[in-house]
Amino acid sequence: MPTSFTVVPVEAQGEERQRDGQQREEEDEGDERDRGTGDGIARESSPFINCAELGRGSMYEGKNMALFEEEMDSNPMVSSLLNKLANYTNLTQGVVEHEADEDSKRKEVKGPRMGTFIGVYLPCLQNILGVILFLRLTWIVGTAGVLESFIIVFMCCACTMLTAISMSAIATNGVVPAGGSYYMISRSLGPEFGGAVGLCFYLGTTFAGAMYILGTIEILLTYISPSAAIFKVADAGEETEAILNNMRVYGTCIVILMAIVVFVGVKYVNKLALVFLACVILSIIAIYAGVIKTAFDPPDFPICLLGNRTLSKRSFDVCAKFTEINNETKTTPLWLLFCDSSLLNATCDDYFSLNNVTEIQGIPGIMSGVLTDNLWSAYSEKGSIVEKKDQPSVAGSEESKMSGLPYVFTDIMTYFTMLVGIYFPSVTGIMAGSNRSGDLKDAQKSIPTGTILAISTTSFIYLSCIVLFGACIEGVILRDKFGEAVNGNLVVGTLAWPSPWVIVIGSFFSTCGAGLQSLTGAPRLLQAIARDGIVPFIQIFGHGKANGEPTWALLLTVGICEIGILIASLDSVAPILSMFFLMCYMFVNLACAVQTLLRTPNWRPRFKYYHWTLSFVGMSLCLALMFICSWYYALIAMLIAGCIYKYIEYRGAEKEWGDGIRGLSLNAARYALLRVEDGPPHTKNWRPQLLVLLNLDNEQLVKHPRLLSFTSQLKAGKGLTIVGSVLQGIYLDKCTETHKAEENVKALMGVEKTKGFCQIVVSPNFRDGISYLIQSAGLGGMKHNTVLMAWPQSWKQAENRFSWKNFVDTVRETTSAQQALLVAKNIDLFPTNQERFTEGNIDVWWIVHDGGMLMLLPFLLRQHKVWRKCKMRIFTVAQMDDNSIQMKKDLQMFLYHLRLNAQVEVVEMFENDISAFTYEKTLMMEQRSQMLKQMQLSKNEREREAQLIHDKNTASRSAPAVEASVAAAVPEKVQMTWTKEKFVAEKHKNKDSNVSGFKDIFNMKPNQSNVRRMHTAVKLNGVVLNKSQHAQLVLLNMPGPPKNRKGDENYMEFLEVLTEGLDRVLLVRGSGREVITIYS
């Protein structure tokens, strides 16, 4: 149902408009100063992006839209958006400047106004029809036969038709700036694929220029002016070498000349395109006219055969052994070529003596029935003689096949796959329309229609020419690549009407024009890739003249083109560019298939006649043709593209173009997440999936960067890593700080090569934020199973936000969540990723079984270069009743089954009396804890008082000392307003209560459970220090926190005593499940 729109003008007060405009201009200037660059990623040139910056003053005009003032900072009014869309241009960079520079009379860039016929159909026609049609198609038909040639052409045309369908879908899915296939592939498949395929397409276009130039020289030196050759043929065996050298010299001269023309006057190259196209069309019309003429009046092109062998007519004019002159038999020049004298009794070549010389018509005509003879292939070895199959022949001696005789020889070995590689360049050029999308009136309508019509037309021309050539021309002429049997004429020219020169001149100018077009288009393609900034090492080629002409890119193009010229053989260059074009077409099909299968919301092509199966068939056909043409060229092209892909991935600039590969990654990730069972993995698949808890300072910088270094050493890029941190406050107030913190953490992750995800949580309470992270980090089956955190070094200072209470609660929560916990003590002493330990030990103290976590971690660490040369030692503790010798044997056998190399040692720790030091240390710990609970002081005073009582208690336990300390504990800094009576009463009250409280503290006895725990910590610490004081890293079982929360601070003291005197300690608390197994 059609929808009608009514545009209603909105009037506004003039004065208010002026005042508001001025006021908002001032505000906007301030906003511009404060506004950042966002994420730093270059955005696409689009009318939808950054619309608000241009017409901000006019947006706020009037008060009728005041309700939407807040929205207008970032979103434009509809009228402004439509105006920008109407004025949007998508011409390539450099085109506008060049046209303005060349033609100063033009005041503004004219709007695109080319239609389908002029803008797409004719350029595609000109690019597709070219050098192969005139120089090689007849030879392909003669060599492969009509049937196999039909298959070759049909395969290649089907490939380009399927690619055109895919390209039409992509080109009509939104506005395509002029940039053609590179733009479409890069925006559909991402910068890595776009850059790789774009450079391959550039190389293909450059080598195409070399092929056209070689074709031009071949026409010039073979058919127009053979006498212009610089290198003459001295001996019969040097023909090929002389031809190649002539190609190299003339090719170098022509490529330099064409480069100068492109550099000076590209404008005139574009204007001459119609002239070159006219030459191509006239040549094709002449071929069809000649075919029609052969039906009733075949042209006279006799061929001379000796037996069944074709003779080259370059050295003689009379096709006979003898002639009758005045009733006298005389030998002909042909006789002299095979015999040692002109006498009738001369010694002649064996084959020449045994066989007759016959003359047949080279072009018998379409009604002659020669088609049946040309249906089948006639592949041959290099240097073999072109022979007519059904002609009678008497075999001579082998010497008769020697070179030097005027036979027509094949210059290369022929086979089906080689012919495919030579023919395929003749169907390239289908991107010409999409490359001009910036100049089209309606690109989304013109590109599909024009391209598909052009392919249909050229496919008909090629397929019909195959049948017509096979039906009109004798097979030996078709296999005669350079027309030696027809006096050096172009073979297809012999068929043309009114004269062979129509084809010769037409093909010469068309190949010249195609070469110029390649040298014009290739540098602009390279410039577009360079200006995208995705391949850093080619960015210099993005620069050019002031008018936008790609000077540096042109120089590189000429250099690469010269490589093709030095190869000097059109038949060798054609397969090279076939590879690059086929790779480009393959990725166009892949892009369409991926976008269609993903069903992304933005995939809405106007061209509806596409399907993912067609794109997939087209992609498969391109890949098959690559390997059919030349498997080693295909591998080289893929290697080049792969290297460029990895380079862009490793060094290239980050680009987000909303491409299909990103969407494919998301879909694959979603599929994989749904497949991953939402539960604990099998023991064989278990690896530490880390949640790393970082502590940030007031500047949102990471306090302990070495924690991320240790993470990358432990993970080596494998498994899941979530780096989390907590900001205290309200999210609405902390939004900016959150983004800053996330950027800082991600930057540090990049420096430390920690591959993972960053998650910043804002919470009113730091303790709750940690809890949120432990509970909610991860997604589905991809959740962390291990928490890594740093030991709170200043846990005794109450103002530290990661205080001991937060730490102990985190330990409890990881235990409740059945997650493992790793606590790195003295994390700032841990090595960076650049350090290397050349010796030393990683010591594991296995006190209680934690599922094998303690043994798995050193194995993972030793995979990294930092720890690779460290040896692993495992210590376990034997009690009085244990057999330490048997324990050691059992542990060695256990490690053998686990496939772990480690030294084993059993440490005997017998029961003994609790020392006075242990008793005293436990008592001091409990006294301080009890004292801090009773004293109601400020943070600073509490810290000072605790230290004071600790010092006094160490020096003396006498009552006077206690009274002195209590007296010193009176808070002097408290300022309040008192009445005299209240002051006296409060003073006596505080004094009595404090003194009695402290007397209770110093008269108390320590808890027996705490004494036992402290005894274990002190004793075990002594044993560990004795064995592992100089170890590079010590891994210890981390004891669990007490069930009674009143003993939390004591728990911290136990851990401190346990690890005292050790440089690097990793406290490990298992998750309660097995993480390592002896089974395969």
Tab-separated table of N, CA and C in Angstrom, residues 532-658:
chain	number	residue	atom	x	y	z
A	532	ASP	N	43.399	3.477	2.364
A	532	ASP	CA	42.610	2.835	3.420
A	532	ASP	C	43.449	2.576	4.654
A	533	GLY	N	44.780	2.518	4.488
A	533	GLY	CA	45.668	2.373	5.628
A	533	GLY	C	45.696	0.998	6.256
A	534	ILE	N	45.278	-0.030	5.500
A	534	ILE	CA	45.242	-1.365	6.095
A	534	ILE	C	46.538	-2.137	5.854
A	535	VAL	N	47.339	-1.701	4.862
A	535	VAL	CA	48.633	-2.349	4.603
A	535	VAL	C	49.710	-1.280	4.808
A	536	PRO	N	50.333	-1.251	5.984
A	536	PRO	CA	51.237	-0.133	6.311
A	536	PRO	C	52.365	0.087	5.312
A	537	PHE	N	52.963	-0.994	4.757
A	537	PHE	CA	54.155	-0.793	3.941
A	537	PHE	C	53.861	-0.203	2.563
A	538	ILE	N	52.580	-0.081	2.160
A	538	ILE	CA	52.292	0.536	0.859
A	538	ILE	C	51.655	1.915	1.003
A	539	GLN	N	51.677	2.474	2.214
A	539	GLN	CA	50.998	3.756	2.418
A	539	GLN	C	51.605	4.877	1.581
A	540	ILE	N	52.889	4.760	1.234
A	540	ILE	CA	53.529	5.800	0.413
A	540	ILE	C	52.858	5.914	-0.951
A	541	PHE	N	52.267	4.811	-1.434
A	541	PHE	CA	51.635	4.828	-2.750
A	541	PHE	C	50.257	5.497	-2.724
A	542	GLY	N	49.821	5.911	-1.563
A	542	GLY	CA	48.578	6.672	-1.488
A	542	GLY	C	48.768	8.125	-1.876
A	543	HIS	N	50.041	8.581	-1.936
A	543	HIS	CA	50.313	9.974	-2.282
A	543	HIS	C	50.431	10.117	-3.795
A	544	GLY	N	50.298	11.322	-4.258
A	544	GLY	CA	50.421	11.570	-5.691
A	544	GLY	C	50.572	13.045	-5.964
A	545	LYS	N	50.208	13.426	-7.174
A	545	LYS	CA	50.272	14.845	-7.535
A	545	LYS	C	49.188	15.615	-6.797
A	546	ALA	N	49.266	16.950	-6.927
A	546	ALA	CA	48.292	17.799	-6.238
A	546	ALA	C	46.879	17.540	-6.727
A	547	ASN	N	46.750	17.112	-7.980
A	547	ASN	CA	45.413	16.874	-8.519
A	547	ASN	C	44.911	15.464	-8.237
A	548	GLY	N	45.647	14.710	-7.422
A	548	GLY	CA	45.175	13.392	-7.031
A	548	GLY	C	45.711	12.256	-7.862
A	549	GLU	N	46.493	12.544	-8.897
A	549	GLU	CA	47.031	11.479	-9.751
A	549	GLU	C	48.026	10.620	-8.958
A	550	PRO	N	47.889	9.301	-8.994
A	550	PRO	CA	48.758	8.423	-8.196
A	550	PRO	C	50.133	8.227	-8.833
A	551	THR	N	51.028	9.172	-8.640
A	551	THR	CA	52.344	9.131	-9.293
A	551	THR	C	53.173	7.940	-8.829
A	552	TRP	N	53.306	7.780	-7.505
A	552	TRP	CA	54.126	6.684	-6.974
A	552	TRP	C	53.536	5.338	-7.347
A	553	ALA	N	52.215	5.241	-7.283
A	553	ALA	CA	51.560	3.980	-7.645
A	553	ALA	C	51.785	3.653	-9.117
A	554	LEU	N	51.815	4.694	-9.963
A	554	LEU	CA	52.058	4.473	-11.392
A	554	LEU	C	53.471	3.916	-11.616
A	555	LEU	N	54.442	4.450	-10.877
A	555	LEU	CA	55.819	3.954	-11.019
A	555	LEU	C	55.922	2.477	-10.624
A	556	LEU	N	55.275	2.107	-9.516
A	556	LEU	CA	55.306	0.707	-9.106
A	556	LEU	C	54.605	-0.177	-10.139
A	557	THR	N	53.494	0.312	-10.669
A	557	THR	CA	52.747	-0.450	-11.670
A	557	THR	C	53.600	-0.694	-12.913
A	558	VAL	N	54.310	0.330	-13.345
A	558	VAL	CA	55.180	0.185	-14.519
A	558	VAL	C	56.281	-0.834	-14.225
A	559	GLY	N	56.819	-0.797	-13.007
A	559	GLY	CA	57.872	-1.757	-12.638
A	559	GLY	C	57.377	-3.198	-12.673
A	560	ILE	N	56.179	-3.439	-12.105
A	560	ILE	CA	55.623	-4.800	-12.115
A	560	ILE	C	55.260	-5.215	-13.533
A	561	CYS	N	54.727	-4.263	-14.300
A	561	CYS	CA	54.370	-4.535	-15.694
A	561	CYS	C	55.618	-4.938	-16.486
A	562	GLU	N	56.735	-4.310	-16.172
A	562	GLU	CA	57.991	-4.634	-16.866
A	562	GLU	C	58.408	-6.083	-16.600
A	563	ILE	N	58.093	-6.592	-15.404
A	563	ILE	CA	58.385	-8.005	-15.121
A	563	ILE	C	57.633	-8.905	-16.100
A	564	GLY	N	56.351	-8.574	-16.333
A	564	GLY	CA	55.570	-9.333	-17.312
A	564	GLY	C	56.129	-9.201	-18.718
A	565	ILE	N	56.629	-7.997	-19.040
A	565	ILE	CA	57.216	-7.774	-20.374
A	565	ILE	C	58.473	-8.634	-20.535
A	566	LEU	N	59.276	-8.734	-19.489
A	566	LEU	CA	60.515	-9.513	-19.577
A	566	LEU	C	60.245	-11.014	-19.718
A	567	ILE	N	59.089	-11.476	-19.237
A	567	ILE	CA	58.703	-12.871	-19.487
A	567	ILE	C	58.529	-13.082	-20.982
A	568	ALA	N	57.965	-12.047	-21.644
A	568	ALA	CA	57.977	-11.903	-23.108
A	568	ALA	C	57.048	-12.850	-23.851
A	569	SER	N	56.421	-13.800	-23.178
A	569	SER	CA	55.524	-14.723	-23.865
A	569	SER	C	54.104	-14.508	-23.387
A	570	LEU	N	53.238	-14.174	-24.317
A	570	LEU	CA	51.831	-13.951	-23.973
A	570	LEU	C	51.229	-15.206	-23.350
A	571	ASP	N	51.630	-16.369	-23.850
A	571	ASP	CA	51.098	-17.631	-23.336
A	571	ASP	C	51.562	-17.915	-21.916
A	572	SER	N	52.689	-17.345	-21.485
A	572	SER	CA	53.186	-17.540	-20.116
A	572	SER	C	52.605	-16.516	-19.158
A	573	VAL	N	52.325	-15.322	-19.654
A	573	VAL	CA	51.792	-14.256	-18.793
A	573	VAL	C	50.304	-14.486	-18.508
A	574	ALA	N	49.556	-15.005	-19.484
A	574	ALA	CA	48.104	-15.168	-19.335
A	574	ALA	C	47.717	-15.994	-18.104
A	575	PRO	N	48.352	-17.162	-17.842
A	575	PRO	CA	47.957	-17.916	-16.642
A	575	PRO	C	48.227	-17.181	-15.341
A	576	ILE	N	49.247	-16.306	-15.320
A	576	ILE	CA	49.569	-15.570	-14.086
A	576	ILE	C	48.420	-14.654	-13.719
A	577	LEU	N	47.950	-13.875	-14.694
A	577	LEU	CA	46.861	-12.953	-14.352
A	577	LEU	C	45.548	-13.708	-14.170
A	578	SER	N	45.434	-14.906	-14.800
A	578	SER	CA	44.240	-15.730	-14.561
A	578	SER	C	44.123	-16.065	-13.075
A	579	MET	N	45.244	-16.387	-12.434
A	579	MET	CA	45.236	-16.737	-11.011
A	579	MET	C	44.682	-15.597	-10.162
A	580	PHE	N	45.217	-14.413	-10.407
A	580	PHE	CA	44.830	-13.273	-9.570
A	580	PHE	C	43.370	-12.893	-9.785
A	581	PHE	N	42.916	-12.923	-11.032
A	581	PHE	CA	41.514	-12.602	-11.288
A	581	PHE	C	40.593	-13.675	-10.706
A	582	LEU	N	40.971	-14.934	-10.862
A	582	LEU	CA	40.142	-16.013	-10.317
A	582	LEU	C	40.046	-15.922	-8.800
A	583	MET	N	41.148	-15.545	-8.157
A	583	MET	CA	41.115	-15.399	-6.704
A	583	MET	C	40.176	-14.262	-6.305
A	584	CYS	N	40.238	-13.182	-7.038
A	584	CYS	CA	39.353	-12.050	-6.772
A	584	CYS	C	37.891	-12.463	-6.936
A	585	TYR	N	37.572	-13.148	-8.044
A	585	TYR	CA	36.198	-13.577	-8.290
A	585	TYR	C	35.735	-14.581	-7.241
A	586	MET	N	36.651	-15.435	-6.802
A	586	MET	CA	36.305	-16.429	-5.781
A	586	MET	C	35.855	-15.739	-4.500
A	587	PHE	N	36.543	-14.663	-4.122
A	587	PHE	CA	36.186	-13.986	-2.882
A	587	PHE	C	34.947	-13.112	-3.035
A	588	VAL	N	34.656	-12.661	-4.233
A	588	VAL	CA	33.373	-11.971	-4.457
A	588	VAL	C	32.229	-12.949	-4.198
A	589	ASN	N	32.361	-14.163	-4.730
A	589	ASN	CA	31.333	-15.184	-4.493
A	589	ASN	C	31.248	-15.555	-3.023
A	590	LEU	N	32.399	-15.671	-2.383
A	590	LEU	CA	32.414	-15.997	-0.959
A	590	LEU	C	31.720	-14.907	-0.146
A	591	ALA	N	31.991	-13.656	-0.496
A	591	ALA	CA	31.374	-12.536	0.230
A	591	ALA	C	29.861	-12.608	0.134
A	592	CYS	N	29.350	-12.862	-1.063
A	592	CYS	CA	27.893	-12.940	-1.249
A	592	CYS	C	27.315	-14.126	-0.490
A	593	ALA	N	27.988	-15.290	-0.562
A	593	ALA	CA	27.491	-16.480	0.131
A	593	ALA	C	27.465	-16.263	1.639
A	594	VAL	N	28.538	-15.676	2.175
A	594	VAL	CA	28.613	-15.441	3.624
A	594	VAL	C	27.517	-14.493	4.078
A	595	GLN	N	27.356	-13.393	3.354
A	595	GLN	CA	26.341	-12.411	3.746
A	595	GLN	C	24.943	-13.005	3.665
A	596	THR	N	24.700	-13.834	2.639
A	596	THR	CA	23.371	-14.426	2.488
A	596	THR	C	23.096	-15.427	3.595
A	597	LEU	N	24.075	-16.267	3.918
A	597	LEU	CA	23.870	-17.282	4.951
A	597	LEU	C	23.752	-16.668	6.345
A	598	LEU	N	24.479	-15.568	6.575
A	598	LEU	CA	24.413	-14.931	7.892
A	598	LEU	C	23.088	-14.211	8.119
A	599	ARG	N	22.458	-13.784	7.017
A	599	ARG	CA	21.190	-13.032	7.099
A	599	ARG	C	21.315	-11.827	8.020
A	600	THR	N	22.382	-11.086	7.840
A	600	THR	CA	22.564	-9.881	8.657
A	600	THR	C	21.477	-8.864	8.314
A	601	PRO	N	21.042	-8.091	9.283
A	601	PRO	CA	19.948	-7.137	9.028
A	601	PRO	C	20.270	-6.142	7.921
A	602	ASN	N	21.566	-5.845	7.725
A	602	ASN	CA	21.929	-4.855	6.713
A	602	ASN	C	21.998	-5.456	5.305
A	603	TRP	N	21.841	-6.769	5.173
A	603	TRP	CA	21.927	-7.426	3.859
A	603	TRP	C	20.559	-7.361	3.190
A	604	ARG	N	20.354	-6.305	2.396
A	604	ARG	CA	19.072	-6.084	1.714
A	604	ARG	C	19.318	-5.658	0.262
A	605	PRO	N	19.896	-6.537	-0.577
A	605	PRO	CA	20.198	-6.125	-1.957
A	605	PRO	C	18.921	-5.855	-2.756
A	606	ARG	N	19.004	-4.857	-3.639
A	606	ARG	CA	17.884	-4.600	-4.538
A	606	ARG	C	17.819	-5.676	-5.628
A	607	PHE	N	18.971	-6.233	-5.978
A	607	PHE	CA	19.017	-7.305	-6.970
A	607	PHE	C	18.591	-8.598	-6.273
A	608	LYS	N	17.492	-9.163	-6.685
A	608	LYS	CA	16.892	-10.286	-5.959
A	608	LYS	C	17.204	-11.651	-6.554
A	609	TYR	N	17.822	-11.690	-7.726
A	609	TYR	CA	17.993	-12.977	-8.404
A	609	TYR	C	19.343	-13.617	-8.042
A	610	TYR	N	19.541	-13.807	-6.773
A	610	TYR	CA	20.772	-14.443	-6.306
A	610	TYR	C	20.408	-15.502	-5.279
A	611	HIS	N	21.309	-16.407	-5.029
A	611	HIS	CA	21.116	-17.424	-4.005
A	611	HIS	C	22.487	-17.873	-3.533
A	612	TRP	N	22.567	-18.270	-2.287
A	612	TRP	CA	23.881	-18.646	-1.754
A	612	TRP	C	24.456	-19.856	-2.477
A	613	THR	N	23.581	-20.748	-2.978
A	613	THR	CA	24.097	-21.918	-3.691
A	613	THR	C	24.797	-21.511	-4.986
A	614	LEU	N	24.245	-20.494	-5.684
A	614	LEU	CA	24.894	-20.004	-6.908
A	614	LEU	C	26.264	-19.420	-6.574
A	615	SER	N	26.326	-18.655	-5.485
A	615	SER	CA	27.612	-18.076	-5.079
A	615	SER	C	28.599	-19.169	-4.707
A	616	PHE	N	28.105	-20.201	-4.037
A	616	PHE	CA	28.992	-21.289	-3.633
A	616	PHE	C	29.502	-22.062	-4.848
A	617	VAL	N	28.610	-22.290	-5.824
A	617	VAL	CA	29.040	-22.966	-7.055
A	617	VAL	C	30.067	-22.104	-7.785
A	618	GLY	N	29.814	-20.791	-7.855
A	618	GLY	CA	30.763	-19.883	-8.499
A	618	GLY	C	32.115	-19.894	-7.809
A	619	MET	N	32.107	-19.902	-6.472
A	619	MET	CA	33.361	-19.945	-5.714
A	619	MET	C	34.107	-21.250	-5.978
A	620	SER	N	33.376	-22.360	-5.975
A	620	SER	CA	33.994	-23.665	-6.230
A	620	SER	C	34.565	-23.730	-7.644
A	621	LEU	N	33.830	-23.157	-8.602
A	621	LEU	CA	34.292	-23.167	-9.994
A	621	LEU	C	35.570	-22.335	-10.143
A	622	CYS	N	35.616	-21.175	-9.453
A	622	CYS	CA	36.827	-20.342	-9.499
A	622	CYS	C	38.026	-21.105	-8.932
A	623	LEU	N	37.809	-21.760	-7.794
A	623	LEU	CA	38.898	-22.516	-7.173
A	623	LEU	C	39.354	-23.660	-8.083
A	624	ALA	N	38.371	-24.358	-8.690
A	624	ALA	CA	38.715	-25.455	-9.592
A	624	ALA	C	39.489	-24.946	-10.801
A	625	LEU	N	39.058	-23.821	-11.360
A	625	LEU	CA	39.744	-23.269	-12.532
A	625	LEU	C	41.173	-22.846	-12.198
A	626	MET	N	41.379	-22.355	-10.974
A	626	MET	CA	42.734	-21.974	-10.573
A	626	MET	C	43.682	-23.167	-10.659
A	627	PHE	N	43.238	-24.297	-10.134
A	627	PHE	CA	44.106	-25.479	-10.142
A	627	PHE	C	44.120	-26.159	-11.509
A	628	ILE	N	43.042	-25.983	-12.278
A	628	ILE	CA	43.047	-26.523	-13.642
A	628	ILE	C	44.074	-25.771	-14.484
A	629	CYS	N	44.077	-24.445	-14.352
A	629	CYS	CA	44.999	-23.627	-15.153
A	629	CYS	C	46.449	-23.981	-14.847
A	630	SER	N	46.785	-23.932	-13.566
A	630	SER	CA	48.173	-24.205	-13.179
A	630	SER	C	48.213	-24.369	-11.668
A	631	TRP	N	48.434	-25.589	-11.218
A	631	TRP	CA	48.374	-25.825	-9.769
A	631	TRP	C	49.481	-25.091	-9.026
A	632	TYR	N	50.662	-24.951	-9.644
A	632	TYR	CA	51.744	-24.279	-8.916
A	632	TYR	C	51.544	-22.763	-8.907
A	633	TYR	N	51.007	-22.189	-10.002
A	633	TYR	CA	50.659	-20.758	-9.973
A	633	TYR	C	49.563	-20.502	-8.937
A	634	ALA	N	48.612	-21.431	-8.839
A	634	ALA	CA	47.519	-21.279	-7.872
A	634	ALA	C	48.072	-21.262	-6.449
A	635	LEU	N	49.002	-22.172	-6.170
A	635	LEU	CA	49.585	-22.214	-4.821
A	635	LEU	C	50.385	-20.952	-4.526
A	636	ILE	N	51.112	-20.452	-5.543
A	636	ILE	CA	51.898	-19.221	-5.343
A	636	ILE	C	50.970	-18.041	-5.074
A	637	ALA	N	49.884	-17.938	-5.870
A	637	ALA	CA	48.926	-16.831	-5.675
A	637	ALA	C	48.298	-16.912	-4.291
A	638	MET	N	47.949	-18.122	-3.863
A	638	MET	CA	47.357	-18.278	-2.526
A	638	MET	C	48.368	-17.949	-1.433
A	639	LEU	N	49.618	-18.322	-1.659
A	639	LEU	CA	50.664	-18.002	-0.683
A	639	LEU	C	50.839	-16.491	-0.559
A	640	ILE	N	50.847	-15.797	-1.699
A	640	ILE	CA	50.968	-14.329	-1.672
A	640	ILE	C	49.801	-13.722	-0.916
A	641	ALA	N	48.581	-14.167	-1.257
A	641	ALA	CA	47.393	-13.637	-0.580
A	641	ALA	C	47.414	-13.972	0.898
A	642	GLY	N	47.850	-15.193	1.236
A	642	GLY	CA	47.916	-15.583	2.645
A	642	GLY	C	48.919	-14.757	3.430
A	643	CYS	N	50.069	-14.486	2.821
A	643	CYS	CA	51.086	-13.659	3.496
A	643	CYS	C	50.559	-12.243	3.733
A	644	ILE	N	49.899	-11.686	2.725
A	644	ILE	CA	49.333	-10.335	2.881
A	644	ILE	C	48.261	-10.346	3.972
A	645	TYR	N	47.431	-11.399	3.976
A	645	TYR	CA	46.369	-11.515	4.985
A	645	TYR	C	46.968	-11.525	6.398
A	646	LYS	N	47.995	-12.372	6.609
A	646	LYS	CA	48.587	-12.464	7.938
A	646	LYS	C	49.305	-11.179	8.319
A	647	TYR	N	49.900	-10.521	7.322
A	647	TYR	CA	50.588	-9.262	7.603
A	647	TYR	C	49.582	-8.201	8.067
A	648	ILE	N	48.460	-8.105	7.357
A	648	ILE	CA	47.445	-7.113	7.745
A	648	ILE	C	46.897	-7.460	9.121
A	649	GLU	N	46.695	-8.755	9.369
A	649	GLU	CA	46.169	-9.183	10.659
A	649	GLU	C	47.149	-8.848	11.784
A	650	TYR	N	48.459	-8.960	11.478
A	650	TYR	CA	49.475	-8.757	12.523
A	650	TYR	C	49.847	-7.288	12.698
A	651	ARG	N	50.023	-6.573	11.556
A	651	ARG	CA	50.529	-5.208	11.624
A	651	ARG	C	49.543	-4.146	11.155
A	652	GLY	N	48.522	-4.555	10.447
A	652	GLY	CA	47.644	-3.569	9.821
A	652	GLY	C	46.812	-2.806	10.826
A	653	ALA	N	46.257	-1.679	10.356
A	653	ALA	CA	45.410	-0.854	11.212
A	653	ALA	C	44.091	-1.566	11.473
A	654	GLU	N	43.552	-1.366	12.670
A	654	GLU	CA	42.267	-1.956	13.001
A	654	GLU	C	41.166	-1.199	12.275
A	655	LYS	N	40.360	-1.921	11.530
A	655	LYS	CA	39.232	-1.315	10.832
A	655	LYS	C	37.976	-2.095	11.193
A	656	GLU	N	36.900	-1.380	11.422
A	656	GLU	CA	35.616	-2.025	11.658
A	656	GLU	C	34.665	-1.560	10.576
A	657	TRP	N	34.438	-2.435	9.603
A	657	TRP	CA	33.599	-2.087	8.461
A	657	TRP	C	32.278	-2.842	8.472
A	658	GLY	N	31.966	-3.492	9.591
A	658	GLY	CA	30.728	-4.257	9.633
A	658	GLY	C	30.735	-5.375	8.612
